[in-house]
């Protein structure tokens, strides 16, 4: 039996044609990451258009130092949990590093698992080099919608010289343009631009016929994506330049757990209102029974 919440009247599920319609009409597309049921429900409550089970979950919920450590099996667990919470938004799952680079066949087999086992609507892969374009084309050819991702692609951050903006030189900008156009030509129905100069995005947008979702790519894209934990302040340290914090939940969580620990240690919690009552007669009977056991 499916645990998926039922569709609410008047809210139609987001589809690929409806995303293209948002682009055509100039209505900003809202995407946010989610990695479990509560984050997916928060995304649904906000009526976002797209939910991304990003491999950023490697860091935000699994505690890895980078996205490259997460496995397909772990991504499937996160995607299944998010799927249970998403009923209207379009659900995209990231392909884990190492799960699609070897061959087109490997890429198709991995993508199929996200559709079949986890109920994702589409998969996302990183980089716009010829091999990633080939993988995107192969997965699309297998009938699975694909989101591309160019600019700062965290899976290859080491090769890119770290977590830094891309496309700031003419040569680097050409690589991003080639990648974006190549992925679009390969059949990607949507592409993420991450950490690229706003001016470069503006140059590229007239050539992009598919919805472009930006993160640190300026305001010219068709939509925006932020990482759930970044926008809610569920993290230690400072986030990337492109993050705006809309809440400080890490502070709220730390304070809440610290208060709980203090109250347990000082005997303030639990109070009488947190306990269950027992009929006096039943208690007396229990004592009699216990005495019989003891004798
Ligand atoms: O993994 C992720 O969260 C992403 C977004 C930042 C686009 O790829």
mmCIF file of C-alpha atoms and ligand atoms in Angstrom:
data_model
loop_
_atom_site.group_PDB
_atom_site.id
_atom_site.type_symbol
_atom_site.label_atom_id
_atom_site.label_comp_id
_atom_site.label_asym_id
_atom_site.label_seq_id
_atom_site.Cartn_x
_atom_site.Cartn_y
_atom_site.Cartn_z
ATOM 1 C CA UNK A 1 0.000 0.000 0.000
ATOM 2 C CA UNK A 2 1.357 3.414 -0.922
ATOM 3 C CA UNK A 3 1.974 5.936 1.848
ATOM 4 C CA UNK A 4 1.819 8.781 -0.648
ATOM 5 C CA UNK A 5 -0.471 11.599 0.410
ATOM 6 C CA UNK A 6 -3.510 11.955 -1.797
ATOM 7 C CA UNK A 7 -3.764 14.730 -4.356
ATOM 8 C CA UNK A 8 -5.587 17.793 -3.116
ATOM 9 C CA UNK A 9 -8.428 19.077 -5.228
ATOM 10 C CA UNK A 10 -7.487 22.037 -7.409
ATOM 11 C CA UNK A 11 -3.752 21.302 -7.381
ATOM 12 C CA UNK A 12 -2.597 19.524 -10.487
ATOM 13 C CA UNK A 13 0.655 17.537 -10.466
ATOM 14 C CA UNK A 14 3.536 19.385 -12.105
ATOM 15 C CA UNK A 15 4.513 17.833 -15.437
ATOM 16 C CA UNK A 16 7.193 18.524 -18.041
ATOM 17 C CA UNK A 17 4.682 20.377 -20.264
ATOM 18 C CA UNK A 18 3.564 22.482 -17.283
ATOM 19 C CA UNK A 19 7.219 23.401 -16.572
ATOM 20 C CA UNK A 20 7.630 24.506 -20.183
ATOM 21 C CA UNK A 21 4.425 26.519 -19.823
ATOM 22 C CA UNK A 22 5.896 28.267 -16.743
ATOM 23 C CA UNK A 23 8.995 29.098 -18.793
ATOM 24 C CA UNK A 24 6.905 30.343 -21.718
ATOM 25 C CA UNK A 25 4.786 32.562 -19.493
ATOM 26 C CA UNK A 26 7.781 33.923 -17.561
ATOM 27 C CA UNK A 27 6.502 32.492 -14.269
ATOM 28 C CA UNK A 28 9.506 31.696 -12.045
ATOM 29 C CA UNK A 29 9.946 27.974 -11.376
ATOM 30 C CA UNK A 30 10.641 27.110 -7.746
ATOM 31 C CA UNK A 31 12.826 24.119 -6.949
ATOM 32 C CA UNK A 32 14.120 23.053 -3.547
ATOM 33 C CA UNK A 33 16.026 20.012 -2.379
ATOM 34 C CA UNK A 34 14.513 17.441 -0.020
ATOM 35 C CA UNK A 35 15.927 14.204 1.325
ATOM 36 C CA UNK A 36 13.203 12.752 3.534
ATOM 37 C CA UNK A 37 9.481 12.858 4.331
ATOM 38 C CA UNK A 38 9.421 16.019 6.496
ATOM 39 C CA UNK A 39 11.507 18.096 4.062
ATOM 40 C CA UNK A 40 9.363 16.872 1.166
ATOM 41 C CA UNK A 41 6.181 17.800 3.067
ATOM 42 C CA UNK A 42 7.589 21.284 3.735
ATOM 43 C CA UNK A 43 8.305 21.645 0.006
ATOM 44 C CA UNK A 44 4.776 20.515 -0.817
ATOM 45 C CA UNK A 45 3.258 22.861 1.759
ATOM 46 C CA UNK A 46 5.069 25.721 0.013
ATOM 47 C CA UNK A 47 3.638 24.490 -3.311
ATOM 48 C CA UNK A 48 7.053 24.374 -4.990
ATOM 49 C CA UNK A 49 7.174 23.196 -8.601
ATOM 50 C CA UNK A 50 10.143 20.844 -8.398
ATOM 51 C CA UNK A 51 11.750 18.853 -5.589
ATOM 52 C CA UNK A 52 15.319 17.682 -6.064
ATOM 53 C CA UNK A 53 16.675 14.800 -4.042
ATOM 54 C CA UNK A 54 20.148 16.222 -4.475
ATOM 55 C CA UNK A 55 23.331 14.341 -3.794
ATOM 56 C CA UNK A 56 23.984 17.327 -1.523
ATOM 57 C CA UNK A 57 22.156 14.992 0.881
ATOM 58 C CA UNK A 58 25.517 13.228 1.198
ATOM 59 C CA UNK A 59 26.630 16.249 3.190
ATOM 60 C CA UNK A 60 23.393 17.687 4.616
ATOM 61 C CA UNK A 61 21.852 14.499 5.995
ATOM 62 C CA UNK A 62 24.513 11.773 5.779
ATOM 63 C CA UNK A 63 27.416 13.815 7.129
ATOM 64 C CA UNK A 64 29.916 13.066 4.354
ATOM 65 C CA UNK A 65 32.584 15.680 3.591
ATOM 66 C CA UNK A 66 31.525 15.909 -0.084
ATOM 67 C CA UNK A 67 28.899 14.584 -2.479
ATOM 68 C CA UNK A 68 31.188 11.981 -4.038
ATOM 69 C CA UNK A 69 30.833 9.461 -1.177
ATOM 70 C CA UNK A 70 27.092 8.864 -1.468
ATOM 71 C CA UNK A 71 26.029 5.566 -3.056
ATOM 72 C CA UNK A 72 23.097 4.757 -5.309
ATOM 73 C CA UNK A 73 21.524 2.649 -2.570
ATOM 74 C CA UNK A 74 21.698 5.605 -0.170
ATOM 75 C CA UNK A 75 20.263 7.976 -2.798
ATOM 76 C CA UNK A 76 17.437 5.492 -3.371
ATOM 77 C CA UNK A 77 16.548 5.483 0.335
ATOM 78 C CA UNK A 78 16.462 9.313 0.363
ATOM 79 C CA UNK A 79 14.426 9.429 -2.851
ATOM 80 C CA UNK A 80 11.869 6.902 -1.602
ATOM 81 C CA UNK A 81 11.387 8.918 1.591
ATOM 82 C CA UNK A 82 10.949 12.165 -0.352
ATOM 83 C CA UNK A 83 8.581 10.433 -2.786
ATOM 84 C CA UNK A 84 6.265 9.561 0.100
ATOM 85 C CA UNK A 85 6.020 13.255 0.929
ATOM 86 C CA UNK A 86 5.684 14.666 -2.580
ATOM 87 C CA UNK A 87 2.347 14.502 -4.326
ATOM 88 C CA UNK A 88 2.175 17.499 -6.697
ATOM 89 C CA UNK A 89 5.724 18.688 -7.271
ATOM 90 C CA UNK A 90 7.930 17.157 -9.968
ATOM 91 C CA UNK A 91 10.446 14.871 -8.254
ATOM 92 C CA UNK A 92 14.004 14.720 -9.588
ATOM 93 C CA UNK A 93 16.713 12.466 -8.147
ATOM 94 C CA UNK A 94 20.453 13.014 -8.504
ATOM 95 C CA UNK A 95 22.530 10.175 -9.924
ATOM 96 C CA UNK A 96 25.364 9.451 -7.499
ATOM 97 C CA UNK A 97 28.971 10.013 -8.534
ATOM 98 C CA UNK A 98 30.342 6.806 -10.067
ATOM 99 C CA UNK A 99 26.912 5.443 -10.946
ATOM 100 C CA UNK A 100 26.738 6.745 -14.531
ATOM 101 C CA UNK A 101 30.219 7.664 -15.766
ATOM 102 C CA UNK A 102 31.396 4.194 -16.833
ATOM 103 C CA UNK A 103 29.123 3.674 -19.841
ATOM 104 C CA UNK A 104 25.761 4.615 -21.324
ATOM 105 C CA UNK A 105 24.500 1.175 -20.250
ATOM 106 C CA UNK A 106 25.526 1.811 -16.637
ATOM 107 C CA UNK A 107 23.824 5.220 -16.750
ATOM 108 C CA UNK A 108 20.554 3.765 -18.077
ATOM 109 C CA UNK A 109 20.576 0.920 -15.529
ATOM 110 C CA UNK A 110 21.096 3.358 -12.647
ATOM 111 C CA UNK A 111 18.465 5.792 -13.900
ATOM 112 C CA UNK A 112 15.925 2.977 -14.269
ATOM 113 C CA UNK A 113 16.333 2.124 -10.566
ATOM 114 C CA UNK A 114 15.330 5.656 -9.537
ATOM 115 C CA UNK A 115 12.176 5.491 -11.642
ATOM 116 C CA UNK A 116 11.229 1.892 -10.876
ATOM 117 C CA UNK A 117 12.279 1.496 -7.239
ATOM 118 C CA UNK A 118 11.983 5.041 -5.876
ATOM 119 C CA UNK A 119 9.242 6.582 -8.028
ATOM 120 C CA UNK A 120 11.290 9.577 -9.210
ATOM 121 C CA UNK A 121 9.887 11.510 -12.160
ATOM 122 C CA UNK A 122 13.336 12.266 -13.597
ATOM 123 C CA UNK A 123 17.039 11.973 -12.851
ATOM 124 C CA UNK A 124 19.793 14.586 -12.838
ATOM 125 C CA UNK A 125 23.418 14.187 -13.834
ATOM 126 C CA UNK A 126 26.355 16.566 -13.642
ATOM 127 C CA UNK A 127 28.794 18.088 -16.154
ATOM 128 C CA UNK A 128 28.407 19.111 -19.776
ATOM 129 C CA UNK A 129 31.429 17.326 -21.239
ATOM 130 C CA UNK A 130 30.987 14.896 -24.180
ATOM 131 C CA UNK A 131 30.719 11.807 -21.960
ATOM 132 C CA UNK A 132 28.000 13.316 -19.726
ATOM 133 C CA UNK A 133 26.156 14.480 -22.839
ATOM 134 C CA UNK A 134 26.342 10.935 -24.175
ATOM 135 C CA UNK A 135 24.956 9.566 -20.870
ATOM 136 C CA UNK A 136 22.126 12.115 -20.922
ATOM 137 C CA UNK A 137 21.252 11.175 -24.499
ATOM 138 C CA UNK A 138 21.257 7.473 -23.626
ATOM 139 C CA UNK A 139 19.002 7.892 -20.584
ATOM 140 C CA UNK A 140 16.589 10.108 -22.524
ATOM 141 C CA UNK A 141 16.644 7.442 -25.252
ATOM 142 C CA UNK A 142 15.520 4.916 -22.649
ATOM 143 C CA UNK A 143 12.460 7.053 -22.005
ATOM 144 C CA UNK A 144 13.601 8.671 -18.757
ATOM 145 C CA UNK A 145 13.508 12.469 -18.392
ATOM 146 C CA UNK A 146 16.906 13.985 -17.568
ATOM 147 C CA UNK A 147 17.953 17.245 -15.903
ATOM 148 C CA UNK A 148 21.471 18.467 -16.756
ATOM 149 C CA UNK A 149 23.770 20.461 -14.453
ATOM 150 C CA UNK A 150 26.582 22.773 -15.577
ATOM 151 C CA UNK A 151 28.866 25.364 -13.983
ATOM 152 C CA UNK A 152 30.004 24.389 -10.512
ATOM 153 C CA UNK A 153 29.360 20.662 -10.505
ATOM 154 C CA UNK A 154 30.205 19.491 -6.964
ATOM 155 C CA UNK A 155 30.925 15.887 -8.019
ATOM 156 C CA UNK A 156 33.959 17.197 -9.925
ATOM 157 C CA UNK A 157 34.837 20.039 -7.535
ATOM 158 C CA UNK A 158 38.409 18.764 -7.125
ATOM 159 C CA UNK A 159 39.033 18.934 -10.881
ATOM 160 C CA UNK A 160 37.432 22.380 -10.952
ATOM 161 C CA UNK A 161 39.826 23.690 -8.317
ATOM 162 C CA UNK A 162 37.345 23.599 -5.432
ATOM 163 C CA UNK A 163 33.856 24.936 -4.727
ATOM 164 C CA UNK A 164 34.206 28.094 -6.768
ATOM 165 C CA UNK A 165 32.261 29.953 -9.417
ATOM 166 C CA UNK A 166 32.826 28.755 -12.971
ATOM 167 C CA UNK A 167 32.674 30.548 -16.311
ATOM 168 C CA UNK A 168 34.498 33.671 -15.190
ATOM 169 C CA UNK A 169 36.995 33.511 -18.065
ATOM 170 C CA UNK A 170 36.045 33.424 -21.734
ATOM 171 C CA UNK A 171 37.391 29.864 -22.139
ATOM 172 C CA UNK A 172 35.541 28.585 -19.103
ATOM 173 C CA UNK A 173 32.365 30.377 -20.256
ATOM 174 C CA UNK A 174 32.654 28.662 -23.664
ATOM 175 C CA UNK A 175 32.884 25.268 -21.907
ATOM 176 C CA UNK A 176 29.711 26.043 -19.952
ATOM 177 C CA UNK A 177 27.899 27.241 -23.080
ATOM 178 C CA UNK A 178 28.961 24.118 -24.997
ATOM 179 C CA UNK A 179 27.841 21.921 -22.124
ATOM 180 C CA UNK A 180 24.454 23.593 -21.723
ATOM 181 C CA UNK A 181 23.720 23.503 -25.441
ATOM 182 C CA UNK A 182 24.999 19.925 -25.721
ATOM 183 C CA UNK A 183 22.778 18.728 -22.871
ATOM 184 C CA UNK A 184 19.803 20.554 -24.367
ATOM 185 C CA UNK A 185 20.523 18.936 -27.744
ATOM 186 C CA UNK A 186 20.795 15.533 -26.019
ATOM 187 C CA UNK A 187 17.200 15.898 -24.862
ATOM 188 C CA UNK A 188 17.517 17.185 -21.278
ATOM 189 C CA UNK A 189 14.185 18.821 -20.488
ATOM 190 C CA UNK A 190 15.734 21.120 -17.860
ATOM 191 C CA UNK A 191 19.230 22.255 -16.882
ATOM 192 C CA UNK A 192 20.675 23.588 -13.618
ATOM 193 C CA UNK A 193 23.218 26.432 -13.860
ATOM 194 C CA UNK A 194 25.276 26.557 -10.659
ATOM 195 C CA UNK A 195 27.650 29.355 -9.593
ATOM 196 C CA UNK A 196 28.148 31.062 -12.939
ATOM 197 C CA UNK A 197 28.321 34.823 -13.544
ATOM 198 C CA UNK A 198 24.922 36.464 -13.933
ATOM 199 C CA UNK A 199 26.129 38.118 -17.142
ATOM 200 C CA UNK A 200 27.011 34.734 -18.648
ATOM 201 C CA UNK A 201 23.564 33.398 -17.763
ATOM 202 C CA UNK A 202 21.975 36.390 -19.478
ATOM 203 C CA UNK A 203 24.083 35.732 -22.597
ATOM 204 C CA UNK A 204 23.029 32.083 -22.680
ATOM 205 C CA UNK A 205 19.327 32.365 -21.856
ATOM 206 C CA UNK A 206 18.168 33.422 -25.347
ATOM 207 C CA UNK A 207 19.672 30.148 -26.646
ATOM 208 C CA UNK A 208 18.052 27.910 -24.049
ATOM 209 C CA UNK A 209 14.739 26.419 -25.125
ATOM 210 C CA UNK A 210 14.362 24.239 -22.003
ATOM 211 C CA UNK A 211 13.689 25.539 -18.465
ATOM 212 C CA UNK A 212 16.909 26.702 -16.790
ATOM 213 C CA UNK A 213 17.085 26.585 -13.003
ATOM 214 C CA UNK A 214 19.754 28.701 -11.359
ATOM 215 C CA UNK A 215 21.662 28.489 -8.102
ATOM 216 C CA UNK A 216 24.113 31.344 -7.900
ATOM 217 C CA UNK A 217 23.479 32.073 -11.583
ATOM 218 C CA UNK A 218 21.673 35.394 -11.252
ATOM 219 C CA UNK A 219 18.065 36.375 -11.860
ATOM 220 C CA UNK A 220 17.817 35.663 -15.606
ATOM 221 C CA UNK A 221 17.082 31.936 -15.302
ATOM 222 C CA UNK A 222 13.581 30.443 -15.522
ATOM 223 C CA UNK A 223 13.716 29.395 -11.892
ATOM 224 C CA UNK A 224 15.802 29.026 -8.750
ATOM 225 C CA UNK A 225 16.911 26.144 -6.565
ATOM 226 C CA UNK A 226 18.343 26.210 -3.054
ATOM 227 C CA UNK A 227 19.422 23.442 -0.736
ATOM 228 C CA UNK A 228 16.791 22.903 1.986
ATOM 229 C CA UNK A 229 19.330 22.924 4.822
ATOM 230 C CA UNK A 230 21.034 26.069 3.512
ATOM 231 C CA UNK A 231 17.875 28.134 3.216
ATOM 232 C CA UNK A 232 16.639 27.051 6.635
ATOM 233 C CA UNK A 233 19.987 27.486 8.368
ATOM 234 C CA UNK A 234 20.339 23.799 9.337
ATOM 235 C CA UNK A 235 24.106 23.761 9.160
ATOM 236 C CA UNK A 236 27.274 24.720 10.919
ATOM 237 C CA UNK A 237 29.375 27.488 9.399
ATOM 238 C CA UNK A 238 28.692 29.918 6.627
ATOM 239 C CA UNK A 239 27.034 28.835 3.395
ATOM 240 C CA UNK A 240 27.912 29.747 -0.189
ATOM 241 C CA UNK A 241 27.595 33.354 -1.376
ATOM 242 C CA UNK A 242 24.427 32.518 -3.315
ATOM 243 C CA UNK A 243 22.488 31.270 -0.284
ATOM 244 C CA UNK A 244 19.876 33.369 1.447
ATOM 245 C CA UNK A 245 18.928 32.088 4.904
ATOM 246 C CA UNK A 246 15.200 32.259 5.612
ATOM 247 C CA UNK A 247 15.391 30.682 9.092
ATOM 248 C CA UNK A 248 17.939 29.605 11.701
ATOM 249 C CA UNK A 249 16.743 26.115 12.468
ATOM 250 C CA UNK A 250 20.161 24.819 13.553
ATOM 251 C CA UNK A 251 20.095 27.330 16.432
ATOM 252 C CA UNK A 252 16.505 26.383 17.240
ATOM 253 C CA UNK A 253 17.392 22.657 17.207
ATOM 254 C CA UNK A 254 20.516 23.148 19.328
ATOM 255 C CA UNK A 255 18.579 25.240 21.849
ATOM 256 C CA UNK A 256 15.706 22.738 22.000
ATOM 257 C CA UNK A 257 17.908 19.696 22.579
ATOM 258 C CA UNK A 258 20.078 21.584 25.092
ATOM 259 C CA UNK A 259 16.977 22.610 27.065
ATOM 260 C CA UNK A 260 15.687 19.012 27.031
ATOM 261 C CA UNK A 261 19.050 17.691 28.283
ATOM 262 C CA UNK A 262 19.090 20.314 31.053
ATOM 263 C CA UNK A 263 15.546 19.490 32.176
ATOM 264 C CA UNK A 264 16.250 15.745 32.297
ATOM 265 C CA UNK A 265 19.386 16.357 34.332
ATOM 266 C CA UNK A 266 17.630 18.712 36.757
ATOM 267 C CA UNK A 267 14.514 16.531 37.117
ATOM 268 C CA UNK A 268 12.217 19.127 35.522
ATOM 269 C CA UNK A 269 11.265 16.706 32.743
ATOM 270 C CA UNK A 270 9.180 14.592 32.705
ATOM 271 C CA UNK A 271 6.498 16.384 34.696
ATOM 272 C CA UNK A 272 3.325 14.756 36.099
ATOM 273 C CA UNK A 273 1.460 15.708 32.907
ATOM 274 C CA UNK A 274 3.742 13.472 30.806
ATOM 275 C CA UNK A 275 2.957 10.292 32.765
ATOM 276 C CA UNK A 276 0.091 7.790 32.508
ATOM 277 C CA UNK A 277 -2.323 7.258 35.434
ATOM 278 C CA UNK A 278 -3.253 3.937 37.010
ATOM 279 C CA UNK A 279 -6.368 3.113 38.941
ATOM 280 C CA UNK A 280 -5.586 2.855 42.707
ATOM 281 C CA UNK A 281 -7.477 -0.439 42.952
ATOM 282 C CA UNK A 282 -5.448 -1.936 40.090
ATOM 283 C CA UNK A 283 -2.251 -0.747 41.729
ATOM 284 C CA UNK A 284 -3.273 -2.371 45.046
ATOM 285 C CA UNK A 285 -4.104 -5.585 43.188
ATOM 286 C CA UNK A 286 -0.741 -5.493 41.447
ATOM 287 C CA UNK A 287 1.011 -5.173 44.823
ATOM 288 C CA UNK A 288 -0.866 -8.198 46.139
ATOM 289 C CA UNK A 289 0.070 -10.221 43.049
ATOM 290 C CA UNK A 290 3.669 -9.110 43.329
ATOM 291 C CA UNK A 291 3.745 -10.106 47.034
ATOM 292 C CA UNK A 292 2.457 -13.541 46.049
ATOM 293 C CA UNK A 293 5.243 -13.834 43.492
ATOM 294 C CA UNK A 294 7.819 -12.791 46.096
ATOM 295 C CA UNK A 295 6.676 -15.364 48.704
HETATM 296 O O1 LIG B 1 22.758 18.172 -5.033
HETATM 297 C C1 LIG B 1 22.172 19.268 -5.063
HETATM 298 O O2 LIG B 1 21.578 19.731 -4.097
HETATM 299 C C2 LIG B 1 22.204 20.006 -6.318
HETATM 300 C C3 LIG B 1 21.645 21.401 -6.316
HETATM 301 C C4 LIG B 1 22.557 22.319 -5.646
HETATM 302 C C5 LIG B 1 21.313 21.846 -7.696
HETATM 303 O O3 LIG B 1 22.686 19.515 -7.295
#
